[in-house]
Amino acid sequence: MEFSWSIETFKTLPSTQDLVKERAQNEGAASGLVIHADQQSAGRGRHGRSWIGQDGNLFFSFLLRPSFGVSAVGQLSLLVGVAIAQGMIALCGHQLREDLKLKWPNDILLAGRKCAGILLETQLSEDAQSFDWVAIGIGVNIISAAQEEWSCLSEYAPDLAPTILRDEILARFSVLYDLWQAQGFDAIKALWLDLSFEEGSDVTVRLGERKICATFAGVNDDGGLLLHENGAIRTITAGDVYM
Ligand code: BTN
């Protein structure tokens, strides 16, 4: 599928994600709508957390009206992570490739410190078999990180413009989406695993109040996290993962 991106840019918005969702829900916006803001005043992260929106970093969201079934959304989430990673590697070079790791489900780490995040939100169709829309929000720390333990791209690419990185990510996303549709998830999974941690790495997963300590065993065919725990394989579909 060829995406034809329709990009709208704003100086400041509360949240690019909220505007994409509003356009999808209330105005019937088409697949390919991209909302970009230089700054966000009420950016949102996963699990209801806030995402601080300082000028110079990248904040955008885009809309899909996909035909795939609901079970494919975990695969799509990993695909988006690969697109961001490929975009960064293309623009920031070899050192970044060495430092970059994808952490399930969709954080991008540089030398173990978070540099980018993805917020994927959906609206189910009436029959609940597919989606009316999927909104994908991407935040990348380019010049600064909101938290001390996070990282940003400035040491790898001092003059990187947010719009250049956005366009590279969108271009990579289109190619990967085509690959996914043509060859299935195996091709995407292989790319994701190549950019992630080695199997056998220690993982801690927080599930509500509970903590699981295990080792990384890859991802399954739905994009779920596989862990080795006490000699058995366990699948995780949601939770905070620390590696
Ligand atoms: C995460 O928690 O890791 C996901 C962060 C996603 C932030 C992006 S910034 C652009 C878009 N608009 C938002 O309000 N959130 C997403």
Tab-separated table of C-alpha atoms and ligand atoms in Angstrom:
chain	number	residue	atom	x	y	z
A	1	MET	CA	0.000	0.000	0.000
A	2	GLU	CA	1.352	3.389	-1.009
A	3	PHE	CA	0.750	5.966	1.742
A	4	SER	CA	0.107	9.435	0.601
A	5	TRP	CA	0.978	11.538	3.619
A	6	SER	CA	-0.958	14.721	4.229
A	7	ILE	CA	1.184	16.680	6.679
A	8	GLU	CA	-0.088	19.560	8.816
A	9	THR	CA	2.373	21.389	11.055
A	10	PHE	CA	1.655	23.568	14.072
A	11	LYS	CA	3.861	25.715	16.292
A	12	THR	CA	2.217	24.504	19.481
A	13	LEU	CA	-0.523	22.006	20.203
A	14	PRO	CA	-1.692	20.392	23.405
A	15	SER	CA	-1.059	16.976	21.798
A	16	THR	CA	-0.617	15.874	18.176
A	17	GLN	CA	-2.185	12.568	19.192
A	18	ASP	CA	-5.354	14.199	20.451
A	19	LEU	CA	-5.748	16.207	17.260
A	20	VAL	CA	-5.305	13.140	15.031
A	21	LYS	CA	-7.881	11.259	17.093
A	22	GLU	CA	-10.319	14.156	16.938
A	23	ARG	CA	-9.911	14.428	13.170
A	24	ALA	CA	-10.430	10.679	12.795
A	25	GLN	CA	-13.409	10.530	15.098
A	26	ASN	CA	-15.263	13.728	14.250
A	27	GLU	CA	-14.160	14.726	10.778
A	28	GLY	CA	-13.661	11.387	9.015
A	29	ALA	CA	-9.995	12.181	8.258
A	30	ALA	CA	-8.330	9.824	5.787
A	31	SER	CA	-5.468	7.400	6.292
A	32	GLY	CA	-2.164	9.240	5.907
A	33	LEU	CA	-3.037	12.361	7.916
A	34	VAL	CA	0.085	13.494	9.792
A	35	ILE	CA	-0.056	16.111	12.555
A	36	HIS	CA	3.286	17.614	13.564
A	37	ALA	CA	3.905	20.165	16.330
A	38	ASP	CA	7.105	22.015	17.222
A	39	GLN	CA	5.998	21.938	20.846
A	40	GLN	CA	3.309	20.187	22.872
A	41	SER	CA	1.779	21.584	26.038
A	42	ALA	CA	-0.084	18.414	27.091
A	43	GLY	CA	1.748	15.567	25.346
A	44	ARG	CA	0.764	12.076	26.442
A	45	GLY	CA	2.847	8.949	26.879
A	46	ARG	CA	1.856	5.342	27.500
A	47	HIS	CA	-0.092	4.375	30.632
A	48	GLY	CA	-1.467	7.904	31.026
A	49	ARG	CA	1.960	9.416	31.656
A	50	SER	CA	2.799	12.867	30.369
A	51	TRP	CA	5.327	13.499	27.596
A	52	ILE	CA	7.062	16.857	27.947
A	53	GLY	CA	7.115	18.754	24.662
A	54	GLN	CA	10.113	21.044	24.285
A	55	ASP	CA	10.862	22.813	20.979
A	56	GLY	CA	13.641	21.118	18.981
A	57	ASN	CA	12.428	17.593	19.709
A	58	LEU	CA	10.140	15.612	17.407
A	59	PHE	CA	6.412	15.277	18.081
A	60	PHE	CA	4.053	13.888	15.491
A	61	SER	CA	1.113	11.542	15.093
A	62	PHE	CA	-0.346	9.874	12.051
A	63	LEU	CA	-3.570	8.166	11.148
A	64	LEU	CA	-4.210	4.781	9.571
A	65	ARG	CA	-7.519	3.278	8.552
A	66	PRO	CA	-6.213	-0.247	8.178
A	67	SER	CA	-7.974	-3.335	6.933
A	68	PHE	CA	-6.030	-5.802	9.086
A	69	GLY	CA	-7.682	-7.679	11.955
A	70	VAL	CA	-7.354	-6.675	15.600
A	71	SER	CA	-4.746	-9.328	16.393
A	72	ALA	CA	-2.242	-7.604	14.068
A	73	VAL	CA	-1.882	-4.503	16.214
A	74	GLY	CA	0.996	-5.949	18.254
A	75	GLN	CA	2.846	-6.605	15.009
A	76	LEU	CA	2.212	-3.045	13.842
A	77	SER	CA	3.566	-1.677	17.093
A	78	LEU	CA	6.897	-3.468	16.560
A	79	LEU	CA	6.948	-2.340	12.917
A	80	VAL	CA	6.740	1.308	14.032
A	81	GLY	CA	9.722	0.794	16.350
A	82	VAL	CA	11.763	-0.592	13.452
A	83	ALA	CA	10.798	2.406	11.270
A	84	ILE	CA	11.988	4.867	13.935
A	85	ALA	CA	15.208	2.945	14.512
A	86	GLN	CA	15.943	2.745	10.784
A	87	GLY	CA	15.233	6.466	10.397
A	88	MET	CA	17.620	7.349	13.213
A	89	ILE	CA	20.342	5.042	11.919
A	90	ALA	CA	20.055	6.484	8.402
A	91	LEU	CA	20.503	10.045	9.679
A	92	CYS	CA	22.787	9.605	12.683
A	93	GLY	CA	25.320	6.987	11.589
A	94	HIS	CA	27.322	4.036	12.878
A	95	GLN	CA	27.860	4.984	16.506
A	96	LEU	CA	24.135	5.324	17.008
A	97	ARG	CA	23.547	1.906	15.404
A	98	GLU	CA	25.921	0.380	17.938
A	99	ASP	CA	24.205	2.086	20.864
A	100	LEU	CA	20.594	1.560	19.744
A	101	LYS	CA	18.313	-1.114	21.123
A	102	LEU	CA	14.584	-1.633	20.744
A	103	LYS	CA	12.922	-2.560	24.022
A	104	TRP	CA	9.570	-4.304	23.964
A	105	PRO	CA	6.972	-3.165	23.218
A	106	ASN	CA	8.182	0.014	21.580
A	107	ASP	CA	10.834	2.068	23.338
A	108	ILE	CA	13.996	3.120	21.542
A	109	LEU	CA	17.047	3.146	23.814
A	110	LEU	CA	20.491	4.626	23.187
A	111	ALA	CA	23.175	3.135	25.428
A	112	GLY	CA	20.371	1.886	27.664
A	113	ARG	CA	18.615	5.263	27.977
A	114	LYS	CA	15.240	6.014	26.418
A	115	CYS	CA	15.389	8.321	23.413
A	116	ALA	CA	12.002	7.826	21.768
A	117	GLY	CA	8.557	6.457	22.512
A	118	ILE	CA	5.459	5.382	20.619
A	119	LEU	CA	1.848	5.790	21.641
A	120	LEU	CA	-0.494	3.611	19.600
A	121	GLU	CA	-4.229	4.111	20.121
A	122	THR	CA	-7.114	2.478	18.291
A	123	GLN	CA	-10.834	2.655	17.725
A	124	LEU	CA	-12.495	-0.694	17.090
A	125	SER	CA	-14.908	-1.045	14.190
A	126	GLU	CA	-18.558	-1.774	14.989
A	127	ASP	CA	-18.168	-5.545	14.573
A	128	ALA	CA	-14.996	-5.410	16.748
A	129	GLN	CA	-13.105	-7.483	14.131
A	130	SER	CA	-10.953	-4.659	12.788
A	131	PHE	CA	-10.200	-1.000	13.450
A	132	ASP	CA	-12.045	2.107	12.414
A	133	TRP	CA	-8.763	3.952	12.933
A	134	VAL	CA	-5.311	3.614	14.450
A	135	ALA	CA	-3.456	6.704	15.713
A	136	ILE	CA	0.316	6.387	16.025
A	137	GLY	CA	2.117	9.058	18.044
A	138	ILE	CA	5.887	9.338	17.999
A	139	GLY	CA	8.100	11.402	20.281
A	140	VAL	CA	11.875	11.543	19.754
A	141	ASN	CA	14.315	13.403	21.989
A	142	ILE	CA	16.506	15.222	19.489
A	143	ILE	CA	18.054	18.099	21.410
A	144	SER	CA	16.972	17.388	24.976
A	145	ALA	CA	15.466	14.736	27.204
A	146	ALA	CA	12.721	15.434	29.736
A	147	GLN	CA	14.183	13.035	32.302
A	148	GLU	CA	17.766	12.869	33.475
A	149	GLU	CA	18.025	9.128	32.837
A	150	TRP	CA	16.853	9.509	29.203
A	151	SER	CA	19.006	10.269	26.165
A	152	CYS	CA	18.767	12.435	23.039
A	153	LEU	CA	20.190	12.439	19.524
A	154	SER	CA	22.270	15.618	19.781
A	155	GLU	CA	25.569	13.849	20.453
A	156	TYR	CA	25.120	11.723	17.319
A	157	ALA	CA	23.630	14.353	14.985
A	158	PRO	CA	24.028	17.879	16.399
A	159	ASP	CA	22.016	19.688	13.716
A	160	LEU	CA	19.245	17.237	12.965
A	161	ALA	CA	15.984	19.005	12.070
A	162	PRO	CA	12.835	17.329	13.471
A	163	THR	CA	11.086	17.482	10.075
A	164	ILE	CA	13.957	15.591	8.381
A	165	LEU	CA	13.726	12.802	10.934
A	166	ARG	CA	9.916	12.755	10.677
A	167	ASP	CA	10.039	12.350	6.885
A	168	GLU	CA	12.660	9.616	7.124
A	169	ILE	CA	10.553	7.720	9.656
A	170	LEU	CA	7.433	8.038	7.492
A	171	ALA	CA	9.332	6.833	4.408
A	172	ARG	CA	10.723	3.844	6.335
A	173	PHE	CA	7.263	3.109	7.729
A	174	SER	CA	5.779	2.930	4.202
A	175	VAL	CA	8.425	0.488	3.011
A	176	LEU	CA	8.098	-1.708	6.099
A	177	TYR	CA	4.306	-1.670	5.857
A	178	ASP	CA	4.537	-2.923	2.267
A	179	LEU	CA	6.979	-5.626	3.336
A	180	TRP	CA	4.633	-6.672	6.144
A	181	GLN	CA	1.647	-6.870	3.798
A	182	ALA	CA	3.618	-8.755	1.121
A	183	GLN	CA	5.639	-11.169	3.251
A	184	GLY	CA	3.912	-11.286	6.613
A	185	PHE	CA	5.243	-10.588	10.090
A	186	ASP	CA	8.318	-12.862	9.918
A	187	ALA	CA	10.241	-10.279	7.901
A	188	ILE	CA	9.397	-7.493	10.392
A	189	LYS	CA	10.076	-9.729	13.369
A	190	ALA	CA	13.558	-10.543	12.059
A	191	LEU	CA	14.343	-6.833	11.655
A	192	TRP	CA	12.990	-6.046	15.128
A	193	LEU	CA	14.963	-8.853	16.793
A	194	ASP	CA	18.134	-7.714	15.043
A	195	LEU	CA	17.690	-4.273	16.646
A	196	SER	CA	16.753	-5.595	20.076
A	197	PHE	CA	18.526	-7.296	22.975
A	198	GLU	CA	20.224	-10.655	22.725
A	199	GLU	CA	18.155	-13.630	23.719
A	200	GLY	CA	19.042	-14.588	27.279
A	201	SER	CA	19.373	-10.963	28.473
A	202	ASP	CA	17.900	-10.295	31.912
A	203	VAL	CA	14.406	-8.778	31.913
A	204	THR	CA	12.213	-7.496	34.701
A	205	VAL	CA	8.533	-6.981	33.948
A	206	ARG	CA	6.186	-5.069	36.224
A	207	LEU	CA	2.602	-6.285	35.962
A	208	GLY	CA	0.609	-4.042	38.301
A	209	GLU	CA	1.999	-4.744	41.772
A	210	ARG	CA	3.855	-7.882	40.684
A	211	LYS	CA	7.408	-8.089	39.334
A	212	ILE	CA	8.685	-10.931	37.152
A	213	CYS	CA	12.443	-11.511	36.785
A	214	ALA	CA	13.239	-13.659	33.752
A	215	THR	CA	15.313	-13.731	30.564
A	216	PHE	CA	14.426	-12.411	27.115
A	217	ALA	CA	13.353	-15.095	24.621
A	218	GLY	CA	12.234	-12.976	21.666
A	219	VAL	CA	8.728	-12.126	20.479
A	220	ASN	CA	5.893	-14.343	19.301
A	221	ASP	CA	3.931	-14.172	16.052
A	222	ASP	CA	1.515	-11.605	17.480
A	223	GLY	CA	4.331	-9.323	18.629
A	224	GLY	CA	3.999	-10.423	22.285
A	225	LEU	CA	7.085	-10.601	24.518
A	226	LEU	CA	8.496	-14.087	25.198
A	227	LEU	CA	10.317	-14.754	28.469
A	228	HIS	CA	12.157	-17.748	29.851
A	229	GLU	CA	11.015	-18.144	33.428
A	230	ASN	CA	11.843	-21.140	35.631
A	231	GLY	CA	12.425	-23.403	32.640
A	232	ALA	CA	9.201	-22.446	30.866
A	233	ILE	CA	8.304	-19.915	28.180
A	234	ARG	CA	5.886	-17.198	29.216
A	235	THR	CA	4.175	-14.664	26.939
A	236	ILE	CA	3.609	-11.071	28.031
A	237	THR	CA	1.145	-8.866	26.166
A	238	ALA	CA	1.238	-5.777	28.428
A	239	GLY	CA	3.476	-4.435	31.166
A	240	ASP	CA	6.459	-2.228	31.925
A	241	VAL	CA	9.676	-3.910	30.858
A	242	TYR	CA	13.138	-3.126	32.272
A	243	MET	CA	16.260	-4.480	30.540
B	1	BTN	C1	5.798	6.680	25.580
B	1	BTN	O1	5.224	6.749	26.678
B	1	BTN	O2	6.917	6.183	25.472
B	1	BTN	C2	5.118	7.182	24.337
B	1	BTN	C3	5.381	8.621	24.110
B	1	BTN	C4	4.659	9.175	22.882
B	1	BTN	C5	4.777	10.668	22.774
B	1	BTN	C6	4.263	11.188	21.463
B	1	BTN	S1	4.789	12.826	21.144
B	1	BTN	C7	3.696	12.912	19.772
B	1	BTN	C8	2.419	12.226	20.201
B	1	BTN	N1	1.545	13.165	20.885
B	1	BTN	C9	1.361	12.842	22.161
B	1	BTN	O3	0.661	13.465	22.976
B	1	BTN	N2	2.046	11.725	22.449
B	1	BTN	C10	2.750	11.213	21.289
